[in-house]
Amino acid sequence: MIEAHGREAVVRQRYAAGAKERADKLCCPVDYQSNYLEVIPREVIERDYGCGDPSRYLRAGETVLDLGSGSGKICFIAAQIVGPKGKVIGVDMTDEMLELARRNAPIVAERLGYANVEFRKGRIQDLALDLELLDRQLKENPITDAASFLAADELAEELRCKHPLIASESIDVVVSNCVLNLVEPKSKGQLFAEIFRVLKKGGRAVISDIVSDEEVPEEMQSDPELWSGCISGALTEEGFLAAFESAGFYGIQILQRDVDPWRTVQGTEFRSVTIEAFKGKQGECFERNQAVIYRGPFKEVLDDDNHRMERGKRYAVCDKTYNLYRKAPYEKFFEFVDPIVAISLSEAKPFDCSRTSLRHPKETKGQD
Ligand SMILES: C[S@@+](CC[C@H](N)C(=O)[O-])C[C@H]1O[C@@H](n2cnc3c(N)ncnc32)[C@H](O)[C@@H]1O
């Protein structure tokens, strides 16, 4: 049995051992694209504790953050997809994993002919705090009593603001492979908020993780083996998507869901899913006389701002919604109707996005 506050220590211990020697029990077999594995040293590939492949959804030139990067495998694959103009940052809290990944980074860079990957030490639920920087400062001012404990707390806050490990709005894509489940329940809300914070507006999260088909019972959550083995910290399938929604993401979808469970424990099925979620629906709404038509095939749809639209009908939307729909993941589902007389953004009046209304064709044609 573990106490709630001991879960992180158990995770650290288990993955410190897993960095030194392959732990078969932690593996959920994944078919990575083999052409990207050629330049990656064997020990990195051997210590693969992932459950999916978020790297498949990356594009050239992107800045990518990998949460819980472990041996660095996803980072080294991502490095090849984003290319020399892109950048990859791996964050992990376990020294042994960081050592393994950092030792192999120059080998991969030499084989590729460019270096675009770096590994940083931090907890993924607190991406502003650089743990190596804090370590260095605490060596100079060790915690010896209550006063120095409180001072250390203040120091951590100052580091978060002045020297964040990952700056706000600096990342195009946050990826992660089988790590979010390892974060304690009380920090899960903060974890999703941190993913949201570091993404640029228009950025996205592509996350592979283990989810359960039923709520995980309390007693399973205190089992150290099941907790650190990516089982008992799993969110439910529904809860996983809802967590992204609550954090402010939109356009959330399941990209991949394993039909067969990876493991079944006490009747609960645990399987791998890969999901995608976008950041950027926040902001003001302006009227520019634009309209959209939902193409189908469903009779009606409801978006993350509660716009309900029936197939084939012409709806008035604000400029923000219009532009969101023109991009992934929506663009293939809509037809777009521009007004015949364009209204510039500076002239545009506020648009009430709280209700969905139809737009008469005459409005866009300007023939009232
Ligand atoms: C299941 S392994 C996955 C490693 C890697 N993503 C892969 O595909 O092989 C989990 C990794 O996440 C790290 N980790 C777990 N919880 C973490 C947290 N709260 N903050 C940072 N790293 C964490 C562990 O140290 C370990 O390297």
Coordinates of C-alpha atoms and ligand atoms in Angstrom, one line a residue:
M1 CA 0.0 0.0 0.0
I2 CA 1.2 3.5 -0.7
E3 CA 0.1 6.8 0.8
A4 CA -1.2 9.3 -1.8
H5 CA 2.0 11.5 -1.3
G6 CA 4.3 8.5 -1.9
R7 CA 3.0 7.8 -5.4
E8 CA 5.5 10.1 -7.1
A9 CA 8.5 8.5 -5.2
V10 CA 7.3 5.1 -6.2
V11 CA 7.1 6.2 -9.9
R12 CA 10.6 7.7 -9.7
Q13 CA 12.1 4.6 -8.2
R14 CA 10.5 2.3 -10.7
Y15 CA 11.6 4.3 -13.8
A16 CA 15.1 4.9 -12.3
A17 CA 15.5 1.1 -12.4
G18 CA 13.8 0.9 -15.8
A19 CA 16.4 3.3 -17.2
K20 CA 19.2 1.0 -16.2
E21 CA 17.7 -2.3 -17.3
R22 CA 14.7 -3.1 -19.5
A23 CA 11.6 -3.8 -17.5
D24 CA 9.3 -6.0 -19.6
K25 CA 6.2 -5.5 -17.4
L26 CA 6.2 -1.8 -18.2
C27 CA 5.9 -2.4 -21.9
C28 CA 2.8 -2.2 -24.0
P29 CA 4.1 -3.2 -27.5
V30 CA 3.9 -0.4 -30.1
D31 CA 4.8 -0.4 -33.8
Y32 CA 6.8 2.7 -34.4
Q33 CA 7.7 3.7 -37.9
S34 CA 10.8 1.6 -38.5
N35 CA 12.6 4.1 -40.7
Y36 CA 12.9 6.5 -37.8
L37 CA 14.4 3.9 -35.5
E38 CA 17.6 3.4 -37.6
V39 CA 19.5 6.3 -36.1
I40 CA 18.4 5.6 -32.5
P41 CA 20.8 3.7 -30.3
R42 CA 19.6 0.3 -29.1
E43 CA 19.5 1.0 -25.4
V44 CA 17.0 3.9 -26.0
I45 CA 14.7 1.6 -28.0
E46 CA 15.0 -1.2 -25.5
R47 CA 13.9 1.0 -22.7
D48 CA 10.6 1.9 -24.4
Y49 CA 7.8 2.2 -21.9
G50 CA 5.3 3.8 -24.2
C51 CA 1.8 2.7 -25.2
G52 CA 1.2 4.6 -28.5
D53 CA 2.9 6.7 -31.1
P54 CA 2.0 10.5 -31.0
S55 CA 5.0 11.2 -33.2
R56 CA 3.0 10.1 -36.3
Y57 CA 0.9 13.3 -36.1
L58 CA 3.8 15.8 -36.2
R59 CA 4.9 18.0 -39.1
A60 CA 8.1 19.6 -40.3
G61 CA 9.2 22.7 -38.6
E62 CA 7.2 22.3 -35.4
T63 CA 8.4 23.0 -31.8
V64 CA 7.5 19.9 -29.8
L65 CA 7.4 19.2 -26.1
D66 CA 7.4 15.5 -24.9
L67 CA 6.0 15.1 -21.4
G68 CA 7.8 12.2 -19.5
S69 CA 10.3 11.7 -22.3
G70 CA 12.0 8.7 -20.6
S71 CA 14.8 7.3 -22.7
G72 CA 14.1 9.9 -25.4
K73 CA 12.7 7.6 -28.1
I74 CA 9.7 9.8 -29.1
C75 CA 11.9 12.9 -29.0
F76 CA 14.5 11.2 -31.3
I77 CA 11.7 10.2 -33.7
A78 CA 10.1 13.6 -33.5
A79 CA 13.5 15.2 -34.2
Q80 CA 13.5 13.6 -37.7
I81 CA 9.9 14.5 -38.5
V82 CA 10.2 18.2 -37.5
G83 CA 13.6 18.4 -39.2
P84 CA 16.4 20.9 -38.6
K85 CA 14.0 23.8 -38.6
G86 CA 11.9 22.3 -35.8
K87 CA 12.8 21.7 -32.2
V88 CA 12.1 19.0 -29.6
I89 CA 12.2 19.4 -25.8
G90 CA 11.8 16.3 -23.5
V91 CA 10.8 16.8 -19.9
D92 CA 11.3 14.1 -17.2
M93 CA 11.7 14.1 -13.5
T94 CA 13.8 10.9 -13.1
D95 CA 17.6 11.6 -13.2
E96 CA 18.5 8.1 -14.5
M97 CA 16.1 8.6 -17.5
L98 CA 17.5 12.1 -18.2
E99 CA 21.0 10.7 -18.1
L100 CA 20.2 7.9 -20.6
A101 CA 18.4 10.3 -23.0
R102 CA 21.1 13.1 -22.7
R103 CA 23.9 10.5 -23.2
N104 CA 22.3 9.4 -26.5
A105 CA 21.3 12.8 -27.8
P106 CA 24.8 13.7 -29.4
I107 CA 24.9 10.2 -31.0
V108 CA 21.5 10.8 -32.7
A109 CA 22.5 14.4 -33.6
E110 CA 25.7 13.2 -35.3
R111 CA 23.9 10.5 -37.3
L112 CA 21.2 13.1 -38.4
G113 CA 23.7 15.9 -39.1
Y114 CA 21.8 18.3 -36.9
A115 CA 21.0 18.8 -33.2
N116 CA 17.4 19.8 -32.4
V117 CA 16.6 17.9 -29.2
E118 CA 17.2 18.8 -25.6
F119 CA 16.1 17.2 -22.3
R120 CA 15.1 19.2 -19.2
K121 CA 14.3 18.2 -15.6
G122 CA 10.9 19.0 -14.3
R123 CA 7.5 17.6 -13.2
I124 CA 5.0 17.7 -16.0
Q125 CA 2.3 19.0 -13.7
D126 CA 4.6 22.0 -12.9
L127 CA 6.2 22.8 -16.2
A128 CA 7.4 26.3 -15.1
L129 CA 9.7 24.9 -12.4
D130 CA 13.2 24.0 -13.5
L131 CA 14.3 21.4 -11.0
E132 CA 18.0 21.5 -11.9
L133 CA 18.0 25.3 -11.3
L134 CA 16.2 24.8 -8.0
D135 CA 18.7 22.1 -7.0
R136 CA 21.6 24.4 -7.7
Q137 CA 20.1 27.2 -5.6
L138 CA 19.2 24.9 -2.8
K139 CA 22.8 23.6 -2.6
E140 CA 23.9 27.2 -1.9
N141 CA 21.0 27.7 0.6
P142 CA 20.0 24.3 2.0
I143 CA 16.7 23.8 3.9
T144 CA 17.6 23.4 7.6
D145 CA 14.6 24.8 9.4
A146 CA 11.0 26.1 8.9
A147 CA 12.2 29.6 7.8
S148 CA 14.5 28.2 5.1
F149 CA 11.7 25.9 4.0
L150 CA 9.4 28.9 3.5
A151 CA 12.2 30.8 1.7
A152 CA 12.7 27.8 -0.7
D153 CA 9.0 27.9 -1.5
E154 CA 9.4 31.6 -2.4
L155 CA 12.5 30.9 -4.4
A156 CA 10.6 28.2 -6.4
E157 CA 7.9 30.7 -7.2
E158 CA 10.5 33.3 -8.3
L159 CA 12.2 30.7 -10.6
R160 CA 8.8 29.8 -12.1
C161 CA 8.2 33.5 -13.1
K162 CA 11.7 34.6 -14.0
H163 CA 13.3 31.4 -15.5
P164 CA 10.4 29.1 -16.5
L165 CA 11.4 25.5 -17.6
I166 CA 8.9 25.8 -20.4
A167 CA 7.6 29.3 -21.2
S168 CA 4.0 30.1 -21.7
E169 CA 2.7 29.9 -25.3
S170 CA 6.0 28.6 -26.7
I171 CA 5.1 25.1 -28.0
D172 CA 3.3 24.0 -31.2
V173 CA 2.6 20.5 -30.2
V174 CA 2.7 18.8 -26.7
V175 CA 3.1 15.1 -27.1
S176 CA 3.3 12.4 -24.4
N177 CA 3.5 8.6 -24.4
C178 CA 2.1 6.8 -21.4
V179 CA 2.8 9.3 -18.7
L180 CA -0.2 11.4 -17.8
N181 CA -1.7 8.4 -15.9
L182 CA 1.3 8.5 -13.5
V183 CA 0.5 11.9 -12.2
E184 CA -1.4 11.9 -8.8
P185 CA -5.1 12.5 -8.9
K186 CA -4.8 15.8 -7.0
S187 CA -2.4 17.2 -9.6
K188 CA -4.2 16.1 -12.7
G189 CA -6.2 19.3 -13.1
Q190 CA -3.0 21.3 -12.9
L191 CA -1.3 19.0 -15.4
F192 CA -4.0 19.7 -18.1
A193 CA -3.8 23.5 -17.2
E194 CA 0.0 23.3 -17.7
I195 CA -0.3 21.7 -21.1
F196 CA -2.7 24.4 -22.1
R197 CA -0.4 27.2 -20.7
V198 CA 2.7 26.2 -22.7
L199 CA 0.9 25.7 -26.0
K200 CA 0.8 28.6 -28.5
K201 CA -2.7 29.7 -29.6
G202 CA -3.5 27.4 -32.5
G203 CA -1.3 24.7 -31.0
R204 CA -2.4 21.1 -30.2
A205 CA -1.8 18.3 -27.8
V206 CA -1.4 14.7 -29.2
I207 CA -1.3 12.3 -26.2
S208 CA -1.1 8.5 -26.1
D209 CA -2.0 7.1 -22.7
I210 CA -3.7 4.2 -20.9
V211 CA -7.4 4.7 -20.1
S212 CA -9.8 2.4 -18.3
D213 CA -13.3 1.5 -19.3
E214 CA -14.6 1.8 -15.7
E215 CA -13.6 4.0 -12.7
V216 CA -10.5 2.5 -11.0
P217 CA -11.4 1.4 -7.4
E218 CA -9.7 3.2 -4.5
E219 CA -7.8 0.1 -3.3
M220 CA -6.2 -0.4 -6.7
Q221 CA -5.0 3.2 -6.6
S222 CA -2.9 2.5 -3.4
D223 CA -1.1 -0.5 -5.0
P224 CA 2.4 0.7 -5.8
E225 CA 2.9 -2.0 -8.5
L226 CA -0.3 -1.1 -10.3
W227 CA 0.2 2.6 -9.8
S228 CA 3.7 2.8 -11.2
G229 CA 2.9 0.2 -13.9
C230 CA 0.6 2.7 -15.7
I231 CA -2.6 1.0 -14.5
S232 CA -4.3 2.5 -11.5
G233 CA -3.7 6.2 -12.3
A234 CA -5.6 5.8 -15.6
L235 CA -8.5 8.1 -16.2
T236 CA -11.6 6.6 -17.8
E237 CA -12.0 6.9 -21.5
E238 CA -14.7 9.5 -21.0
G239 CA -12.8 11.3 -18.2
F240 CA -9.7 11.6 -20.3
L241 CA -11.5 13.6 -23.0
A242 CA -13.4 15.6 -20.5
A243 CA -10.2 16.7 -18.8
F244 CA -9.1 18.3 -22.0
E245 CA -12.5 20.0 -22.4
S246 CA -12.4 21.4 -18.9
A247 CA -8.9 22.8 -19.5
G248 CA -10.3 24.9 -22.4
F249 CA -9.3 22.7 -25.4
Y250 CA -11.6 22.3 -28.5
G251 CA -11.8 19.9 -31.4
I252 CA -10.9 16.9 -29.1
Q253 CA -10.9 13.6 -30.9
I254 CA -9.8 10.0 -30.5
L255 CA -7.1 9.3 -33.2
Q256 CA -6.4 5.8 -32.2
R257 CA -8.1 3.3 -29.7
D258 CA -6.8 -0.2 -29.2
V259 CA -9.6 -2.7 -29.6
D260 CA -7.9 -5.2 -27.3
P261 CA -7.2 -4.2 -23.7
W262 CA -3.5 -4.1 -22.8
R263 CA -4.4 -5.5 -19.4
T264 CA -7.6 -6.4 -17.5
V265 CA -7.4 -6.1 -13.7
Q266 CA -10.3 -7.1 -11.5
G267 CA -12.6 -6.9 -14.5
T268 CA -11.6 -3.4 -15.5
E269 CA -10.0 -3.1 -19.0
F270 CA -7.0 -0.9 -19.5
R271 CA -6.2 0.1 -23.1
S272 CA -4.1 2.6 -25.1
V273 CA -5.7 5.6 -26.8
T274 CA -4.2 8.5 -28.7
I275 CA -6.1 11.7 -28.6
E276 CA -5.7 15.1 -30.2
A277 CA -7.0 18.5 -28.7
F278 CA -6.5 22.0 -29.9
K279 CA -5.9 25.3 -28.1
G280 CA -7.3 28.6 -29.5
K281 CA -11.0 29.0 -29.1
Q282 CA -10.7 31.8 -26.5
G283 CA -11.0 35.4 -27.5
E284 CA -13.5 38.0 -28.7
C285 CA -16.3 37.4 -31.2
F286 CA -16.8 39.9 -34.1
E287 CA -19.5 40.1 -36.8
R288 CA -18.1 40.0 -40.3
N289 CA -21.2 38.6 -42.0
Q290 CA -19.7 35.2 -42.6
A291 CA -21.8 32.0 -42.7
V292 CA -21.0 28.2 -42.6
I293 CA -22.9 25.2 -43.7
Y294 CA -22.4 21.9 -41.9
R295 CA -21.9 19.3 -44.7
G296 CA -22.9 16.2 -42.7
P297 CA -23.0 13.1 -42.5
F298 CA -24.6 13.5 -39.1
K299 CA -28.0 15.2 -38.8
E300 CA -26.6 17.8 -36.4
V301 CA -23.4 18.7 -34.6
L302 CA -22.5 20.6 -31.4
D303 CA -19.1 22.3 -31.1
D304 CA -17.1 23.1 -27.9
D305 CA -18.7 26.6 -27.8
N306 CA -22.2 25.1 -27.8
H307 CA -23.0 26.0 -31.4
R308 CA -25.5 23.4 -32.5
M309 CA -25.9 23.1 -36.3
E310 CA -28.1 21.1 -38.5
R311 CA -26.8 19.5 -41.7
G312 CA -27.2 21.7 -44.8
K313 CA -28.4 24.9 -43.0
R314 CA -26.6 28.2 -43.3
Y315 CA -25.5 29.6 -39.9
A316 CA -24.2 33.0 -38.9
V317 CA -20.8 32.6 -37.0
C318 CA -18.4 35.1 -35.6
D319 CA -15.0 35.7 -37.3
K320 CA -13.2 33.5 -34.6
T321 CA -15.5 30.5 -35.2
Y322 CA -15.3 31.0 -38.9
N323 CA -11.5 30.9 -38.8
L324 CA -11.4 27.9 -36.4
Y325 CA -13.7 25.9 -38.8
R326 CA -11.4 26.7 -41.7
K327 CA -8.6 24.7 -40.0
A328 CA -8.1 21.2 -38.7
P329 CA -9.9 19.3 -37.3
Y330 CA -13.1 20.9 -38.7
E331 CA -12.4 22.2 -42.2
K332 CA -13.6 19.1 -44.1
F333 CA -17.0 19.2 -42.4
F334 CA -18.0 22.7 -43.5
E335 CA -18.8 24.9 -46.5
F336 CA -17.8 28.5 -46.1
V337 CA -19.8 31.5 -47.3
D338 CA -18.0 34.9 -47.4
P339 CA -20.0 38.1 -47.6
I340 CA -19.9 39.8 -51.0
V341 CA -18.9 43.0 -49.2
A342 CA -16.1 42.3 -46.8
I343 CA -16.2 43.9 -43.3
S344 CA -12.7 44.7 -42.0
L345 CA -11.9 43.5 -38.5
S346 CA -11.5 47.1 -37.3
E347 CA -15.0 48.0 -38.5
A348 CA -16.6 44.8 -37.2
K349 CA -19.1 44.9 -34.4
P350 CA -19.3 42.5 -31.5
F351 CA -21.1 39.2 -32.3
D352 CA -23.2 37.3 -29.7
C353 CA -21.8 33.8 -29.7
S354 CA -24.0 32.6 -26.9
R355 CA -26.8 31.7 -29.4
T356 CA -26.7 30.0 -32.8
S357 CA -28.7 31.7 -35.5
L358 CA -29.4 31.0 -39.2
R359 CA -28.1 33.5 -41.7
H360 CA -30.4 34.4 -44.7
P361 CA -28.5 34.1 -48.0
K362 CA -29.5 37.8 -48.7
E363 CA -27.4 38.9 -45.7
T364 CA -24.2 37.6 -47.3
K365 CA -25.2 38.6 -50.8
G366 CA -26.1 42.1 -49.6
Q367 CA -29.5 42.3 -51.4
D368 CA -31.9 43.0 -48.5
Ligands
LIG1 C1 5.9 4.9 -18.7 S1 7.3 5.8 -18.9 C2 7.2 6.5 -20.5 C3 8.5 7.0 -21.1 C4 8.5 7.4 -22.5 N1 7.4 8.4 -22.8 C5 8.4 6.2 -23.5 O1 7.5 6.3 -24.4 O2 9.1 5.3 -23.3 C6 7.0 7.2 -17.8 C7 8.1 8.3 -17.8 O3 7.6 9.5 -17.3 C8 8.4 10.0 -16.2 N2 7.4 10.6 -15.3 C9 6.4 10.0 -14.6 N3 5.7 10.9 -13.9 C10 6.3 12.1 -14.1 C11 6.1 13.5 -13.7 N4 5.1 13.8 -12.9 N5 6.8 14.5 -14.2 C12 7.8 14.2 -15.1 N6 8.2 13.0 -15.5 C13 7.4 11.9 -15.0 C14 9.1 8.8 -15.7 O4 10.3 9.2 -15.1 C15 9.3 7.9 -16.9 O5 10.5 8.3 -17.6

